[in-house]
Amino acid sequence: MDPPAAKRSRGCPAGPEERNAGAGAVRGRGRPEALLDLSAKRVAENWAFEQVEERFSRVPEPVQKRIVFWSFPRSEREICMYSSLGYQPPEGEHDARVPFTRGLHLLQSGAVDRVLQVGFHLSGNVREPGGPGEPERLYHVSISFDRCKITSVTCGCDNRDLFYCAHVVALSLHRIRHAHQVELRLPISETLSQMNRDQLQKFVQYLISAHHTEVLPTAQRLADEILLLGSEINLVHGAPDPTAGAGIEDANCWHLDEEQIQEQVKQLLSNGGYYGASQQLRSMFCKVREMLRMRDSNGARMLILMTEQFLQDPRLALWRQQGAGMTDKCRQLWDELGALWVCVILSPHCRPEERTSWLQLLSKWDKLDVCPLEEGNYSFDGPSLQPTAALIPELLQKGSTCITNMEGWVGHPLDPIGCLCRALLEACRLEEETLAIYPDSGPEKRKVAYQHVPVPGSPGESYLAMALEVALLGLGQQRALPEGLYAQDKVVRNEEQLLALLEEVELDERLVQVLRKQAGQLLEGGPFSGFGEVLFRESVPMHTCARYLFTALLPHDPDLAYRLALRAMRLPVLETAFPAGEPPSNPLDSIMSNRFPRWFILGHLETRQCELASAMLTAAKGDPKWLHAVLGSIQQNIHSPALLFKLAQDACKTATPASAPPDTTLLGIALELGLQVMRMTLNTMTWRRREMVRWLVSCATEIGPQALMNIMQNWYSLFTPVEAATIVAVTGTTHATLLRLQLDAARREELWACARTLALQCAMKDPQNCALPALTLCEKNQAAFEAAYQIVLDAAAGGLGHAHLFTVARYMEHRGLPLRAYKLATLALAQLSIAFNQDSHPAVNDVLWACSLSHSLGRHELSAIVPLIIRSIHCAPMLSDILRRWTLSAPGLGPLGARRAAKPLGADRAPLCQLLDAAVAAYITTSHSRLTHISPRHYSDFIEFLGKARETFLLAPDGHLQFAQFLENLKQTYKGKKKLMLLVRERFG
């Protein structure tokens, strides 16, 4: 597309006298050559070449050439800005896909040739290597420029993108880097003005001859119009020249493909659910910011185009119809769009008429039905938020008040604090710094250097100090947490962004004084300050801001730093919900998640509170005064056991460095926090309890044996019996622990005695789970072991289950105490009952083990257990299995350990005859029970069952006869089941 200048009429060529007069006027002043270049450079940047009363041709030819030379952009930064989404310094490492990088490579490889500049028009060829097996491609590139800005570009590649292609970049960089190698010509109108009639006719005829197929119709049409005296073309003075630059009233801005911007934004919004689309849109926002920073008018143009496409997003109408809110990603994009408009409207560099037109656009867009509203109710008019006069192994007394500032500055939709702070910091950034100070500005982030810039008319003030003051005023404002998840998350993000800006500022003495002054004012700020003595229950906590202030002030004014941080430890919404000392119902989760659903970010706020406390604990190491002050604040203000446990771990780690002696005061505080966590979570079982208990024992070990014995002696208020017996007592007496404590024999025995006492107490309180650990721990002390054994016997009478009794019995056998094992096994059998159809009962193996144990002890013990087996077990296969095991060999060792020279016991003789009768009776009873509801698919299983029954019957002297009578009885009783009885006859006769 031709630039606007191509359509403008240029003045008629001036005569030689006019040119010479102009030249003489300039030469007569005797300017040096350098001064002539400087003057031409300034004119090229600021002067419009066409004016009503004078023409470009009146300027002397040397000055004309210099003006043309200096009118091309001289900085590569602008070229880069218009050929990549994010600015990257040319000397750095680049992504090969970025057009600027590709163009730079083309230039360096010598791909640019036949470069010609005619006036304000640059053209050239760019060769690009083809792919494998493809020929080299040649592109013709044309660039129009005006007053150091590229106003239009054309490339044969037809690459449609937001910014310049690599070929335009290559030609532009060639013109910048090799300007003196470019063939330079004046605007074509100036060249034509030097020709006589014959030369002009020859020029026109040669031009038509060279391109007659393209220009002949146009040439004939123009000739006809010129020969017609009253034609429009004859009424215009001069003729257009596409190479002569723009007119004084023409817009002067860099080339921007508006249609492509609209198309790309539309496409990215249609893919809004994808991470890549959101990132590309943010990159476009960053490009707008970069343009604004460069005072490029295209920044506002690009923002208008993007806003129009945002408003045409079809999802807006859909969400409005459904009454649904936007997605979080979409809201973030709209927030960034609004923040950019704030920057544009408040820019001090825009003209009043521009600001007026932008405000009219914003007003027009605001009236559209689909224009979204900011989420969150920023005016708290609800009656619930205004206190009434009457409540005022009470509110003051509670430290609450009615909030003064309902609308928070940080997290506000227009982000006033962020905009003002960035504007002030921008004014203080060193000139050589070229990177953005806005969030998400790209992967090339690095620390920005700032300097103090004086404020005109305010002696002693600097923009840098004002930026710090503004940020602290906003962050320290007492304000209510807004409604809605997104609005609350925005408060958090704005705080973090502001603090990220402040952390980039290197504090000098001047800024430290500002910090001290602002910190003091925040402490004395009353209801306007979030650090004041009295807070509203739903005020935004100050933890994040306080952590920055604490870290910054600590080296300069420790007292002020601690006072500020301790004041900020409060979380009013939890303090009024749970008075000090009252435990929450579900402490390991966010304790307000159910009772206060408005506080969607409560978990995040509690984490920030923990981070502030951890920073104070770490900094206070070696200072008992502040350590105890911090401990008191933690115990009063932090209500989450998980976070308290994390603080305890951090404190213990800080107190025990690898290369220095431990800090006993900090270790004591870590233990105290751990004990508090144990008390808070005692009645709330969680998978983290075991980790907490083990850590507490480890921490007490670091302090010394007395701390370890103290937690053992006071276990009732800290641990469950299982935890105390299986973790505390065991871990506290391991070889590693004893080695770590380096105790003498007396102190070691004292610790053991304490652990045994703990184990016995736990066994008495919870014998089911603690009896075996207590026995194990008391093995080396006879008296304690006997006491533990007696606790098990007593518990057996009081309801200790057969499973636990069998477990302890196996332990006794393993320890070489078979008689005690036998005793406990009989107690377990007395509680057991296995029905006829429970042949897979979980206690089957325990019963078989008990029978094997009694058989190994001798005939007396076996005889005593048979009645218990008969009474407790009614499962025929299980009884027959026990009977066969006992008949295989003679009883083993007697009670005194002497082997008996006896024959295997017979099944028909006492004491096994009773067991045989019971097994036979069980088979008969079970057979009748199974036949009552048997189905044909179970016939084969029943036949196999009868086979096992026959084996048991045959153990008796008259077993064959008994089994025959049993079968006859079945045939008579169940003769209706003909198919089954036929199978019985076929198998057994």
Short mmCIF file of C-alpha atoms in Angstrom, two decimals, residues 57-292:
data_model
loop_
_atom_site.label_atom_id
_atom_site.label_comp_id
_atom_site.label_asym_id
_atom_site.label_seq_id
_atom_site.Cartn_x
_atom_site.Cartn_y
_atom_site.Cartn_z
CA SER A 57 13.54 22.06 -3.71
CA ARG A 58 14.41 25.44 -2.23
CA VAL A 59 16.79 23.72 0.23
CA PRO A 60 20.35 23.43 -1.07
CA GLU A 61 21.21 20.04 -2.52
CA PRO A 62 23.87 19.17 0.13
CA VAL A 63 21.32 19.82 2.84
CA GLN A 64 18.69 17.84 0.93
CA LYS A 65 20.97 14.79 0.83
CA ARG A 66 21.78 15.09 4.49
CA ILE A 67 18.09 15.38 5.39
CA VAL A 68 17.29 12.30 3.31
CA PHE A 69 20.22 10.45 4.86
CA TRP A 70 19.26 11.23 8.46
CA SER A 71 15.53 10.55 8.03
CA PHE A 72 15.92 6.76 8.23
CA PRO A 73 15.66 5.26 11.75
CA ARG A 74 19.09 5.09 13.36
CA SER A 75 18.39 2.77 16.30
CA GLU A 76 18.10 -1.00 16.01
CA ARG A 77 15.95 -1.08 19.09
CA GLU A 78 12.89 0.21 17.25
CA ILE A 79 13.45 -2.31 14.48
CA CYS A 80 13.64 -5.06 17.09
CA MET A 81 10.55 -3.76 18.87
CA TYR A 82 8.52 -4.05 15.68
CA SER A 83 9.86 -7.48 14.74
CA SER A 84 9.45 -9.43 17.98
CA LEU A 85 6.93 -9.62 20.81
CA GLY A 86 9.53 -9.13 23.49
CA TYR A 87 12.52 -6.82 23.15
CA GLN A 88 15.88 -8.58 23.28
CA PRO A 89 19.25 -6.83 22.98
CA PRO A 90 20.83 -7.57 19.59
CA GLU A 91 24.04 -8.80 21.17
CA GLY A 92 22.33 -11.47 23.29
CA GLU A 93 21.33 -15.00 22.52
CA HIS A 94 18.15 -15.16 20.45
CA ASP A 95 15.48 -17.59 19.49
CA ALA A 96 16.00 -18.49 15.83
CA ARG A 97 12.24 -18.22 15.20
CA VAL A 98 12.12 -14.51 16.11
CA PRO A 99 12.00 -12.37 12.92
CA PHE A 100 14.61 -9.97 14.26
CA THR A 101 17.05 -12.83 14.85
CA ARG A 102 16.41 -14.33 11.42
CA GLY A 103 16.85 -10.95 9.77
CA LEU A 104 20.11 -10.38 11.63
CA HIS A 105 21.40 -13.74 10.42
CA LEU A 106 20.41 -12.91 6.86
CA LEU A 107 22.28 -9.62 7.07
CA GLN A 108 25.38 -11.25 8.53
CA SER A 109 25.37 -13.90 5.81
CA GLY A 110 25.43 -11.25 3.05
CA ALA A 111 21.91 -11.94 1.83
CA VAL A 112 21.06 -8.26 1.19
CA ASP A 113 22.01 -6.61 -2.10
CA ARG A 114 20.92 -4.03 -4.71
CA VAL A 115 19.96 -1.57 -1.99
CA LEU A 116 18.75 1.77 -3.28
CA GLN A 117 17.36 4.74 -1.41
CA VAL A 118 15.37 7.23 -3.43
CA GLY A 119 14.36 10.07 -1.19
CA PHE A 120 12.39 8.55 1.65
CA HIS A 121 11.93 5.18 -0.01
CA LEU A 122 14.31 2.25 0.48
CA SER A 123 14.33 -0.88 -1.64
CA GLY A 124 16.51 -3.95 -1.97
CA ASN A 125 16.66 -7.69 -2.55
CA VAL A 126 17.03 -10.30 0.19
CA ARG A 127 18.06 -13.86 -0.66
CA GLU A 128 17.02 -16.62 1.70
CA PRO A 129 18.36 -20.18 1.51
CA GLY A 130 15.72 -22.76 0.68
CA GLY A 131 15.03 -25.97 2.52
CA PRO A 132 16.65 -29.31 1.66
CA GLY A 133 16.27 -29.83 -2.06
CA GLU A 134 14.70 -26.38 -2.57
CA PRO A 135 16.19 -23.49 -4.57
CA GLU A 136 17.23 -20.18 -3.05
CA ARG A 137 14.36 -17.70 -2.71
CA LEU A 138 14.66 -14.03 -3.68
CA TYR A 139 12.43 -11.39 -2.08
CA HIS A 140 12.07 -7.76 -3.11
CA VAL A 141 11.56 -5.47 -0.11
CA SER A 142 10.36 -1.86 -0.13
CA ILE A 143 10.33 0.45 2.89
CA SER A 144 8.95 3.97 3.20
CA PHE A 145 10.08 6.13 6.08
CA ASP A 146 9.53 9.61 7.41
CA ARG A 147 11.20 11.52 10.22
CA CYS A 148 13.12 8.51 11.58
CA LYS A 149 10.13 6.17 11.48
CA ILE A 150 9.23 3.37 9.09
CA THR A 151 5.77 4.21 7.79
CA SER A 152 5.07 1.29 5.46
CA VAL A 153 6.68 -1.98 4.41
CA THR A 154 6.17 -4.34 1.50
CA CYS A 155 7.82 -7.73 1.05
CA GLY A 156 7.47 -10.39 -1.60
CA CYS A 157 7.21 -13.12 1.03
CA ASP A 158 3.60 -12.07 1.79
CA ASN A 159 4.15 -13.14 5.39
CA ARG A 160 1.19 -11.93 7.42
CA ASP A 161 2.18 -11.34 11.01
CA LEU A 162 1.86 -8.69 13.66
CA PHE A 163 5.25 -7.20 12.96
CA TYR A 164 7.95 -6.95 10.35
CA CYS A 165 9.21 -10.07 8.61
CA ALA A 166 12.86 -11.14 8.68
CA HIS A 167 13.48 -9.69 5.20
CA VAL A 168 12.32 -6.21 6.21
CA VAL A 169 14.53 -6.52 9.28
CA ALA A 170 17.54 -7.50 7.16
CA LEU A 171 17.12 -4.53 4.79
CA SER A 172 16.55 -2.10 7.67
CA LEU A 173 19.62 -3.30 9.57
CA HIS A 174 21.67 -3.02 6.38
CA ARG A 175 20.59 0.61 6.02
CA ILE A 176 21.49 1.30 9.69
CA ARG A 177 24.79 -0.58 9.86
CA HIS A 178 26.03 0.12 6.34
CA ALA A 179 24.41 3.46 5.64
CA HIS A 180 27.33 4.84 3.63
CA GLN A 181 27.27 1.81 1.31
CA VAL A 182 23.68 2.51 0.28
CA GLU A 183 23.23 4.26 -3.04
CA LEU A 184 21.46 7.49 -2.19
CA ARG A 185 19.23 9.56 -4.45
CA LEU A 186 17.07 12.59 -3.80
CA PRO A 187 13.30 12.29 -4.06
CA ILE A 188 12.31 11.58 -7.65
CA SER A 189 10.61 14.97 -7.94
CA GLU A 190 13.94 16.65 -7.24
CA THR A 191 15.62 14.59 -9.95
CA LEU A 192 12.87 15.42 -12.44
CA SER A 193 13.18 19.12 -11.63
CA GLN A 194 16.74 19.02 -12.99
CA MET A 195 15.66 17.69 -16.43
CA ASN A 196 14.73 19.73 -19.48
CA ARG A 197 11.77 18.90 -21.69
CA ASP A 198 13.66 16.43 -23.91
CA GLN A 199 15.08 14.60 -20.94
CA LEU A 200 11.66 14.39 -19.29
CA GLN A 201 10.08 13.01 -22.48
CA LYS A 202 12.87 10.47 -22.86
CA PHE A 203 12.53 9.47 -19.22
CA VAL A 204 8.78 8.92 -19.53
CA GLN A 205 9.05 6.96 -22.77
CA TYR A 206 11.80 4.70 -21.45
CA LEU A 207 9.79 4.06 -18.29
CA ILE A 208 6.70 3.13 -20.30
CA SER A 209 8.76 0.97 -22.62
CA ALA A 210 10.33 -0.95 -19.74
CA HIS A 211 6.96 -1.62 -18.07
CA HIS A 212 4.46 -1.12 -20.88
CA THR A 213 2.36 -4.14 -19.96
CA GLU A 214 1.80 -2.81 -16.45
CA VAL A 215 1.74 0.98 -16.79
CA LEU A 216 0.61 1.70 -20.36
CA PRO A 217 -3.13 1.96 -19.56
CA THR A 218 -2.38 4.20 -16.58
CA ALA A 219 0.04 6.33 -18.62
CA GLN A 220 -2.55 6.86 -21.36
CA ARG A 221 -5.25 7.78 -18.81
CA LEU A 222 -2.98 10.35 -17.15
CA ALA A 223 -1.96 11.79 -20.53
CA ASP A 224 -5.60 12.23 -21.50
CA GLU A 225 -6.37 14.02 -18.23
CA ILE A 226 -3.35 16.34 -18.52
CA LEU A 227 -4.28 17.30 -22.08
CA LEU A 228 -7.78 18.12 -20.92
CA LEU A 229 -7.52 21.70 -19.64
CA GLY A 230 -10.41 21.55 -17.20
CA SER A 231 -9.51 18.20 -15.67
CA GLU A 232 -9.01 17.73 -11.95
CA ILE A 233 -5.37 16.90 -12.37
CA ASN A 234 -4.72 20.29 -13.94
CA LEU A 235 -6.41 22.06 -11.03
CA VAL A 236 -3.84 20.73 -8.53
CA HIS A 237 -0.50 22.52 -8.26
CA GLY A 238 2.43 20.14 -8.51
CA ALA A 239 2.33 16.34 -8.55
CA PRO A 240 2.55 13.52 -6.01
CA ASP A 241 5.92 11.99 -5.14
CA PRO A 242 5.97 8.70 -3.15
CA THR A 243 9.63 9.26 -2.35
CA ALA A 244 9.37 12.80 -0.96
CA GLY A 245 8.09 12.09 2.59
CA ALA A 246 4.89 13.10 4.33
CA GLY A 247 3.27 16.47 4.66
CA ILE A 248 3.10 18.62 7.74
CA GLU A 249 -0.44 17.53 8.56
CA ASP A 250 0.19 13.83 7.97
CA ALA A 251 0.43 11.45 10.89
CA ASN A 252 3.93 10.37 11.73
CA CYS A 253 4.01 6.88 13.22
CA TRP A 254 5.63 3.51 12.73
CA HIS A 255 3.98 1.04 10.37
CA LEU A 256 1.52 -1.22 12.15
CA ASP A 257 -0.63 -3.86 10.44
CA GLU A 258 -3.94 -3.15 12.12
CA GLU A 259 -5.87 -5.86 10.30
CA GLN A 260 -3.36 -8.52 11.32
CA ILE A 261 -3.41 -7.40 14.96
CA GLN A 262 -7.19 -7.70 15.05
CA GLU A 263 -7.12 -11.13 13.42
CA GLN A 264 -4.46 -12.50 15.76
CA VAL A 265 -6.15 -11.20 18.93
CA LYS A 266 -9.44 -12.70 17.75
CA GLN A 267 -7.78 -16.06 17.15
CA LEU A 268 -5.98 -16.05 20.48
CA LEU A 269 -9.18 -15.20 22.35
CA SER A 270 -10.94 -18.10 20.65
CA ASN A 271 -8.21 -20.32 22.09
CA GLY A 272 -8.39 -18.62 25.47
CA GLY A 273 -8.50 -21.87 27.39
CA TYR A 274 -4.96 -22.72 26.38
CA TYR A 275 -1.90 -21.54 28.29
CA GLY A 276 -0.05 -20.57 25.12
CA ALA A 277 -2.83 -18.22 23.97
CA SER A 278 -2.84 -16.35 27.28
CA GLN A 279 0.94 -16.04 27.17
CA GLN A 280 0.87 -14.61 23.65
CA LEU A 281 -1.76 -12.06 24.63
CA ARG A 282 0.37 -11.05 27.62
CA SER A 283 3.32 -10.67 25.27
CA MET A 284 1.22 -8.30 23.19
CA PHE A 285 0.37 -6.34 26.33
CA CYS A 286 4.10 -6.12 27.07
CA LYS A 287 4.65 -4.84 23.56
CA VAL A 288 2.11 -2.07 24.22
CA ARG A 289 3.96 -1.16 27.41
CA GLU A 290 7.23 -1.06 25.52
CA MET A 291 5.72 1.27 22.94
CA LEU A 292 4.34 3.52 25.67
#
